Tab-separated table of C-alpha atoms in Angstrom:
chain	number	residue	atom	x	y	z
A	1	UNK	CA	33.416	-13.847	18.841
A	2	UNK	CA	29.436	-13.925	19.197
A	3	UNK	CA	28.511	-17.056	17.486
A	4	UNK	CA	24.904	-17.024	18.848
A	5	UNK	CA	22.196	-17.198	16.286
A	6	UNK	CA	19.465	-14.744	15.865
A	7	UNK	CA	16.331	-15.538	17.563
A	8	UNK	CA	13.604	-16.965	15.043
A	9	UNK	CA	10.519	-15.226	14.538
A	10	UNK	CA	7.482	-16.220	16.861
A	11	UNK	CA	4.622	-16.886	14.378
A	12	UNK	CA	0.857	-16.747	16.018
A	13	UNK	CA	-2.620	-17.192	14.419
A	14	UNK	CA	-5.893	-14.975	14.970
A	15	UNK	CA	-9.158	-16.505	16.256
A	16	UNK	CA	-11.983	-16.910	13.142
A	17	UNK	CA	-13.473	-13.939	12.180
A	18	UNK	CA	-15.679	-13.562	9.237
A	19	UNK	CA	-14.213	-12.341	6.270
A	20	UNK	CA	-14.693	-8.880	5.301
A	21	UNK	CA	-14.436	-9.232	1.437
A	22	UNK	CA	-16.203	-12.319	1.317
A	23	UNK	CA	-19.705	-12.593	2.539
A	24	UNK	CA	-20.241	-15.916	4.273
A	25	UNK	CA	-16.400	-16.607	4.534
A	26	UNK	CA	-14.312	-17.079	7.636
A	27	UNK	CA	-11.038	-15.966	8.188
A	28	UNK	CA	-7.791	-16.207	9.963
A	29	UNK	CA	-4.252	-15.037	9.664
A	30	UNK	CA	-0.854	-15.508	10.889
A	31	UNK	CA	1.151	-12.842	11.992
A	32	UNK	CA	4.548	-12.211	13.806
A	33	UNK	CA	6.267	-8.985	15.477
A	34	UNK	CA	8.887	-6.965	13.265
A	35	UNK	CA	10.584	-5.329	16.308
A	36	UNK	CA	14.407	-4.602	16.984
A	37	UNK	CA	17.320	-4.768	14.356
A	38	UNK	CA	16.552	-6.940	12.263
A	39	UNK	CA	12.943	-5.934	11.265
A	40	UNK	CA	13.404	-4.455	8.301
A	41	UNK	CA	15.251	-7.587	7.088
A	42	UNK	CA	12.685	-9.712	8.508
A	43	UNK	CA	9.989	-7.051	6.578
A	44	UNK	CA	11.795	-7.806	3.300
A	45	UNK	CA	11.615	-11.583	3.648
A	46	UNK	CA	7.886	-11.513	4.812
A	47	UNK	CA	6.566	-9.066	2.088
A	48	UNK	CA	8.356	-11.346	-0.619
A	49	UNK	CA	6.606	-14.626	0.820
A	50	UNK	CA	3.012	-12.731	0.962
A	51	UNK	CA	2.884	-11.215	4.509
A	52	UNK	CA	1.608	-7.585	4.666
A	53	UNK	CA	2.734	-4.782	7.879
A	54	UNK	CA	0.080	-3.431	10.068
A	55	UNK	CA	2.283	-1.187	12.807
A	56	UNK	CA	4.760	-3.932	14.109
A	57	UNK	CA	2.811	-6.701	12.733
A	58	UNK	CA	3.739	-8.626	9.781
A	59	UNK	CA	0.478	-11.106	8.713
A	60	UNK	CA	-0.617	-12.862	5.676
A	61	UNK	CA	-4.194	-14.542	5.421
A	62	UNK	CA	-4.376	-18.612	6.813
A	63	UNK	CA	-8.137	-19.349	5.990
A	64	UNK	CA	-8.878	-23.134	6.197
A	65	UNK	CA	-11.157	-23.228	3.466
A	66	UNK	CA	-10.596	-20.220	1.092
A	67	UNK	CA	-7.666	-18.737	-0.957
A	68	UNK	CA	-9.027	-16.221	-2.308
A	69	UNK	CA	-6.437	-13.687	-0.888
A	70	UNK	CA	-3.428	-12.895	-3.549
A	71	UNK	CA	-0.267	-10.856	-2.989
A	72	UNK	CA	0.318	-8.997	-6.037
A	73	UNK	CA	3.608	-7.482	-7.129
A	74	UNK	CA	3.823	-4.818	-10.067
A	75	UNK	CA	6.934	-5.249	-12.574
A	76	UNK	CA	7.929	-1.549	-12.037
A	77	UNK	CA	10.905	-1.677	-14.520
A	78	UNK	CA	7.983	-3.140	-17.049
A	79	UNK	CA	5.237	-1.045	-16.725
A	80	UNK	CA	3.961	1.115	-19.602
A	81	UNK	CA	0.547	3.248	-18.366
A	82	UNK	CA	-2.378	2.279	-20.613
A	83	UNK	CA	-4.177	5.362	-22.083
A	84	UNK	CA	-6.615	6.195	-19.174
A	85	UNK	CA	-3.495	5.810	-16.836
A	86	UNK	CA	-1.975	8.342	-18.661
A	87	UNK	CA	-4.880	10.398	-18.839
A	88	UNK	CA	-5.364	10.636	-14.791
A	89	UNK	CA	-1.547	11.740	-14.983
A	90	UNK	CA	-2.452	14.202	-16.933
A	91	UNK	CA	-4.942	14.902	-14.589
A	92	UNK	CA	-2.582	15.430	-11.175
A	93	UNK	CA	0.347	17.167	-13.006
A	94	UNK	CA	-1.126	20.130	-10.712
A	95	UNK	CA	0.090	17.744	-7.497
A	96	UNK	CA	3.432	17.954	-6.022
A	97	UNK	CA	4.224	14.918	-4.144
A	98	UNK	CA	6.618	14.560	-1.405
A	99	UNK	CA	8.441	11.879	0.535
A	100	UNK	CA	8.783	12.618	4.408
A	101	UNK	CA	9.963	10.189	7.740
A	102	UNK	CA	6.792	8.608	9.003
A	103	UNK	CA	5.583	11.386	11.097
A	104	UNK	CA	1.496	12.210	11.310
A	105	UNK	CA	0.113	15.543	11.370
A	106	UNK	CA	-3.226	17.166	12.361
A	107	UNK	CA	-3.480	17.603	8.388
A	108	UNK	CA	-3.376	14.169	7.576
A	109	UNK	CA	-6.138	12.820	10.157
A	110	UNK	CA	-8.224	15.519	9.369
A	111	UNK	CA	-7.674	14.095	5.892
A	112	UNK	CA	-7.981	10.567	6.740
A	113	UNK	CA	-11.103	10.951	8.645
A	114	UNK	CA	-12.743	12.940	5.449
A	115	UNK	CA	-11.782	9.579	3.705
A	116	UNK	CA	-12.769	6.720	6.059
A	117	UNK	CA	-16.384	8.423	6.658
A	118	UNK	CA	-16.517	8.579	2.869
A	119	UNK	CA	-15.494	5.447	1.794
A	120	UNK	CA	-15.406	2.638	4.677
A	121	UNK	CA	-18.099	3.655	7.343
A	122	UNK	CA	-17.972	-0.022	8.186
A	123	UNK	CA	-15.020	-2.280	9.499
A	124	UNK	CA	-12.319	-2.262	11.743
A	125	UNK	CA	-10.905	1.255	10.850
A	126	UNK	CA	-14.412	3.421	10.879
A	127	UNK	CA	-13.625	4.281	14.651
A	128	UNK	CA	-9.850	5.241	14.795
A	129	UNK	CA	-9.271	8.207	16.695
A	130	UNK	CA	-5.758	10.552	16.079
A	131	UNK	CA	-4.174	8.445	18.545
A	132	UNK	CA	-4.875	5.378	16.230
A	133	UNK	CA	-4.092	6.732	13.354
A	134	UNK	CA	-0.847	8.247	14.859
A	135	UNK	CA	0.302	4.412	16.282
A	136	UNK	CA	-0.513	3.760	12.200
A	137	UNK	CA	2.020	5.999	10.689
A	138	UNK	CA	5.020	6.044	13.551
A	139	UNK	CA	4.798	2.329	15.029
A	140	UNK	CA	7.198	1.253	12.402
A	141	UNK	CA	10.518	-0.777	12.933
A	142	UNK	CA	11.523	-0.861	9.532
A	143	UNK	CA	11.990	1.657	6.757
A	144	UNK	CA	8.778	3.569	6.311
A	145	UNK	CA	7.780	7.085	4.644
A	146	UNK	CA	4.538	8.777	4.314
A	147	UNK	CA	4.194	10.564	1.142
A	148	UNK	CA	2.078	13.626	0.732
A	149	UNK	CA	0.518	15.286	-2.249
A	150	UNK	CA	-0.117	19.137	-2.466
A	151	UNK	CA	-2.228	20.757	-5.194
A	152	UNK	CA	0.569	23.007	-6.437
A	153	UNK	CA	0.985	26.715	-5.135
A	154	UNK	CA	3.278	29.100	-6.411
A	155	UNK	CA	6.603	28.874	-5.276
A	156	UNK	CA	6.209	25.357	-5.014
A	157	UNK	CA	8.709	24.844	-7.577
A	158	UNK	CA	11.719	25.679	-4.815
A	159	UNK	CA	9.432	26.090	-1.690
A	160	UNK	CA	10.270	22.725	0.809
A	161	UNK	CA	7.660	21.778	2.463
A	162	UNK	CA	5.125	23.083	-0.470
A	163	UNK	CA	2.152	25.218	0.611
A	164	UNK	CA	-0.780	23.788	-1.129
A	165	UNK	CA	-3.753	21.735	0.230
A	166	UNK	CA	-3.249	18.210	1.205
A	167	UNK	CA	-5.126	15.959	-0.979
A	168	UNK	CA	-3.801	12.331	-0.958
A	169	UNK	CA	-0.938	10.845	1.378
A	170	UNK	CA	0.380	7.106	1.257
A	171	UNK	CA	2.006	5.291	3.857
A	172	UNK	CA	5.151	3.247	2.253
A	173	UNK	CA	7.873	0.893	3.351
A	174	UNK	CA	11.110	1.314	1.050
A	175	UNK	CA	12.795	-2.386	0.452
A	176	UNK	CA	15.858	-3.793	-0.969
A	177	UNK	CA	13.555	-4.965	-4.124
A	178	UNK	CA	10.846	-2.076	-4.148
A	179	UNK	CA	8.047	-0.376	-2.147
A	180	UNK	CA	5.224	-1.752	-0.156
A	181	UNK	CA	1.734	0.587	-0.299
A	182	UNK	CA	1.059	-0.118	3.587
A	183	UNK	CA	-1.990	2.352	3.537
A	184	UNK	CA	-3.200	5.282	1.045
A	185	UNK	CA	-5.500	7.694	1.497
A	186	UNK	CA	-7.302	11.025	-0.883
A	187	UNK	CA	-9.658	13.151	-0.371
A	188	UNK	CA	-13.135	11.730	-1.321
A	189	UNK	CA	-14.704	14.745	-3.088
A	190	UNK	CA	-12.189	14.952	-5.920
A	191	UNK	CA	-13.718	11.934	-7.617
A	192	UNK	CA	-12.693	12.639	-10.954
A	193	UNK	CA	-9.270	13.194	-10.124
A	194	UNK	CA	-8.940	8.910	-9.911
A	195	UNK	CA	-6.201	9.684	-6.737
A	196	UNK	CA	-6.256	5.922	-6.164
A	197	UNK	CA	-5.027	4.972	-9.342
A	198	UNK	CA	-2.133	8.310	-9.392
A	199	UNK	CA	-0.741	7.035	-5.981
A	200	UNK	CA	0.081	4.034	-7.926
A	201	UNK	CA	1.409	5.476	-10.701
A	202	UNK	CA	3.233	7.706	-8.886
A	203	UNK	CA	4.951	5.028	-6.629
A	204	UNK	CA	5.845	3.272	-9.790
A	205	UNK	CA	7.359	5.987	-11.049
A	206	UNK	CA	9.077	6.733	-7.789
A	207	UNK	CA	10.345	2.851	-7.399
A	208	UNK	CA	11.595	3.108	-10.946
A	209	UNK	CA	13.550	6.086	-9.872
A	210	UNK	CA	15.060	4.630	-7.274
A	211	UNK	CA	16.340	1.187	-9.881
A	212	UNK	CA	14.252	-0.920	-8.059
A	213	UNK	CA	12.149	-3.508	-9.561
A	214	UNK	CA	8.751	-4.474	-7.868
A	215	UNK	CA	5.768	-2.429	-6.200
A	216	UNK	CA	3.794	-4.324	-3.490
A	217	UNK	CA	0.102	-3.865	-3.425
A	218	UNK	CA	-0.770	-6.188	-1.012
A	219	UNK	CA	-3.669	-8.766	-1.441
A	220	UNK	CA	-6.134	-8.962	-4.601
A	221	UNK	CA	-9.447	-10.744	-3.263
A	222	UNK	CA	-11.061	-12.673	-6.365
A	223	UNK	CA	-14.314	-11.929	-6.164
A	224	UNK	CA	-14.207	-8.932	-4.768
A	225	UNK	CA	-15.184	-5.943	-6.166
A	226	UNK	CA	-13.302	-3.690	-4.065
A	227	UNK	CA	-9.804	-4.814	-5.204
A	228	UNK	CA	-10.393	-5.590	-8.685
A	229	UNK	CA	-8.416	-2.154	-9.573
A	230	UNK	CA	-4.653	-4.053	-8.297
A	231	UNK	CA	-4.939	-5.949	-11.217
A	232	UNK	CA	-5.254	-3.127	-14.199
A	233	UNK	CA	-1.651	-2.210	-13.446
A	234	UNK	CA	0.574	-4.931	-15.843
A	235	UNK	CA	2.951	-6.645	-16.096
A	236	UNK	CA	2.104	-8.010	-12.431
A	237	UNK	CA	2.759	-11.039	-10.538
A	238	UNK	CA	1.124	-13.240	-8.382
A	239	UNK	CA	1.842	-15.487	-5.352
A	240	UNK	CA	0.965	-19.026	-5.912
A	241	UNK	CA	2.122	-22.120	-4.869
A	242	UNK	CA	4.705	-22.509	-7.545
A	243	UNK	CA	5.940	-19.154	-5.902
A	244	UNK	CA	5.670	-15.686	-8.063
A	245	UNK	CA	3.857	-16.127	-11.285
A	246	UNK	CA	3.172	-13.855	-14.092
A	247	UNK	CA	-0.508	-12.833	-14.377
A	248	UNK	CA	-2.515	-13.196	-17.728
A	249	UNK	CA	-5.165	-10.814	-17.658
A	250	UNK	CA	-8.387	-11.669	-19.436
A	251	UNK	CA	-8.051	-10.291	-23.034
A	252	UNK	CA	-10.916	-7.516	-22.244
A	253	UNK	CA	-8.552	-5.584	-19.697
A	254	UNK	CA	-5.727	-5.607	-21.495
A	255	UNK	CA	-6.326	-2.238	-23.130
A	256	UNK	CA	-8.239	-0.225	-20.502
C-alpha cells in the first residue's frame, strides 16, 4: 500500500506592482500552480478561502497595507432577481446559451478583441493576441467550460450547436459547491442589452439547476467603481476574517 502523502502546494508571492483599481495603491499577491490530479480539488479549496484561477494559477491579493479586495459569493439557492434584473431577462430571452469543453474559437477572439478595445484599452490584457487568449480558455487543470450565447435563429430550438451570432461567452469552472465566473465577455455595442448583468443571472440560474448552492464572482474592490455591480446580486457573502459573512447592503440598493 502507497502510504505517501500528497505533495503540499508551493505558495509564491509577486513583486509590488501598483494597484490597478486603486490609484496610489500597491499591490501583491500570492499564487500557487493547480497542475496534475488533484487540481481541481486543490481549485475547490482555494476558491472557498478567496483565491481566484488565472490559467494554472490559483492567486488571491496579499497587499501590506490595503484590504480592499473582497471575494464575494452569491447565495444561488436564495436569490430572487430584483425588478430591473428581471427586466434585462426579459431583455435576452432572444439568447440561447450554451455550455461547451473549454475550447476557443476564431469567433470568440474576434469577439473578445471587439470587447477589450471597447472597454479596457489599458492594463495587462489590452495586448493579448489569439495565442493568449487561447492559453486563457484551454490552460485549465480543473473543470472548466466556456459558455456561449447566440441571438436565437430559427431552428435553434433543436439545432446543436445554434446558428446565431455570438454575442457574450463566459469562461466558468464547475465546483463541488457552485461555479466560479473566471472571465466574461459581450459584445460592447449592445449596451442596452446589460449582457454583464444576464451572464450572471444566467449562471445563477444554471448553478441552481445543477442543486448547487454558491456563485463565485471573484473580488469586489471598495472603492472602486468598476466592481460596484458584484454587489447588486443578494443574498451574497463576503470573505472576512471571521470567514464567510453575510453582506448588508446599504438600505438604498436594496430595491434596485
Amino acid at each position: 500500500m502507497n502510504t505517501q502523502a500528497h505533495p503540499s502546494p508551493q505558495f509564491f508571492m509577486t513583486a509590488p506592482a501598483s494597484c490597478p483599481y486603486l490609484p496610489g495603491q500597491v499591490e501583491r499577491k500570492v499564487f500557487t500552480h493547480l497542475v496534475g490530479q488533484r487540481a481541481p480539488e486543490m481549485n475547490d479549496i482555494l476558491t472557498q478561502g478567496g483565491f481566484r484561477r488565472s490559467q494554472n494559477i490559483a492567486y488571491r491579493p496579499a497587499c501590506e497595507s490595503c484590504r480592499a479586495c473582497v471575494s464575494v459569493r452569491i447565495l444561488a439557492d436564495e436569490f430572487q432577481p430584483t425588478r430591473s434584473m428581471r427586466r434585462v431577462l426579459a431583455a435576452n430571452e432572444d439568447l440561447v446559451g450554451r455550455e461547451y469543453p473549454a475550447e476557443p474559437s476564431t469567433e470568440q477572439f474576434s469577439l473578445f478583441r471587439r470587447y477589450l478595445d471597447s472597454r479596457h484599452t489599458q492594463g495587462g490584457m489590452s495586448e493579448m493576441s489569439v495565442l493568449d487568449y487561447a492559453m486563457m480558455v484551454e490552460d485549465t487543470h480543473v473543470n472548466t467550460k466556456i459558455i456561449e450565447y447566440r441571438l436565437r435563429n430559427e431552428g435553434d430550438g433543436w439545432r446543436s450547436p445554434p446558428s446565431g451570432q455570438l454575442v457574450a461567452a463566459a469562461l466558468t469552472d464547475i465546483m463541488a459547491d457552485g461555479v466560479s465566473m473566471v472571465y466574461s465577455f459581450y459584445d460592447p455595442s449592445l449596451e442596452a442589452r446589460s449582457l454583464g448583468t444576464f451572464m450572471i443571472l444566467d449562471h445563477i440560474r444554471r448553478t441552481q439547476a445543477k442543486g448547487l448552492p454558491h456563485v463565485y464572482l471573484g473580488y469586489w474592490v471598495q472603492g472602486s467603481r468598476k466592481m460596484a455591480y458584484k454587489t447588486r446580486f443578494l443574498p451574497q457573502e463576503h470573505l472576512l476574517n471571521q470567514g464567510w459573512t453575510l453582506y448588508e447592503p446599504p438600505a438604498s440598493d436594496e430595491l434596485r
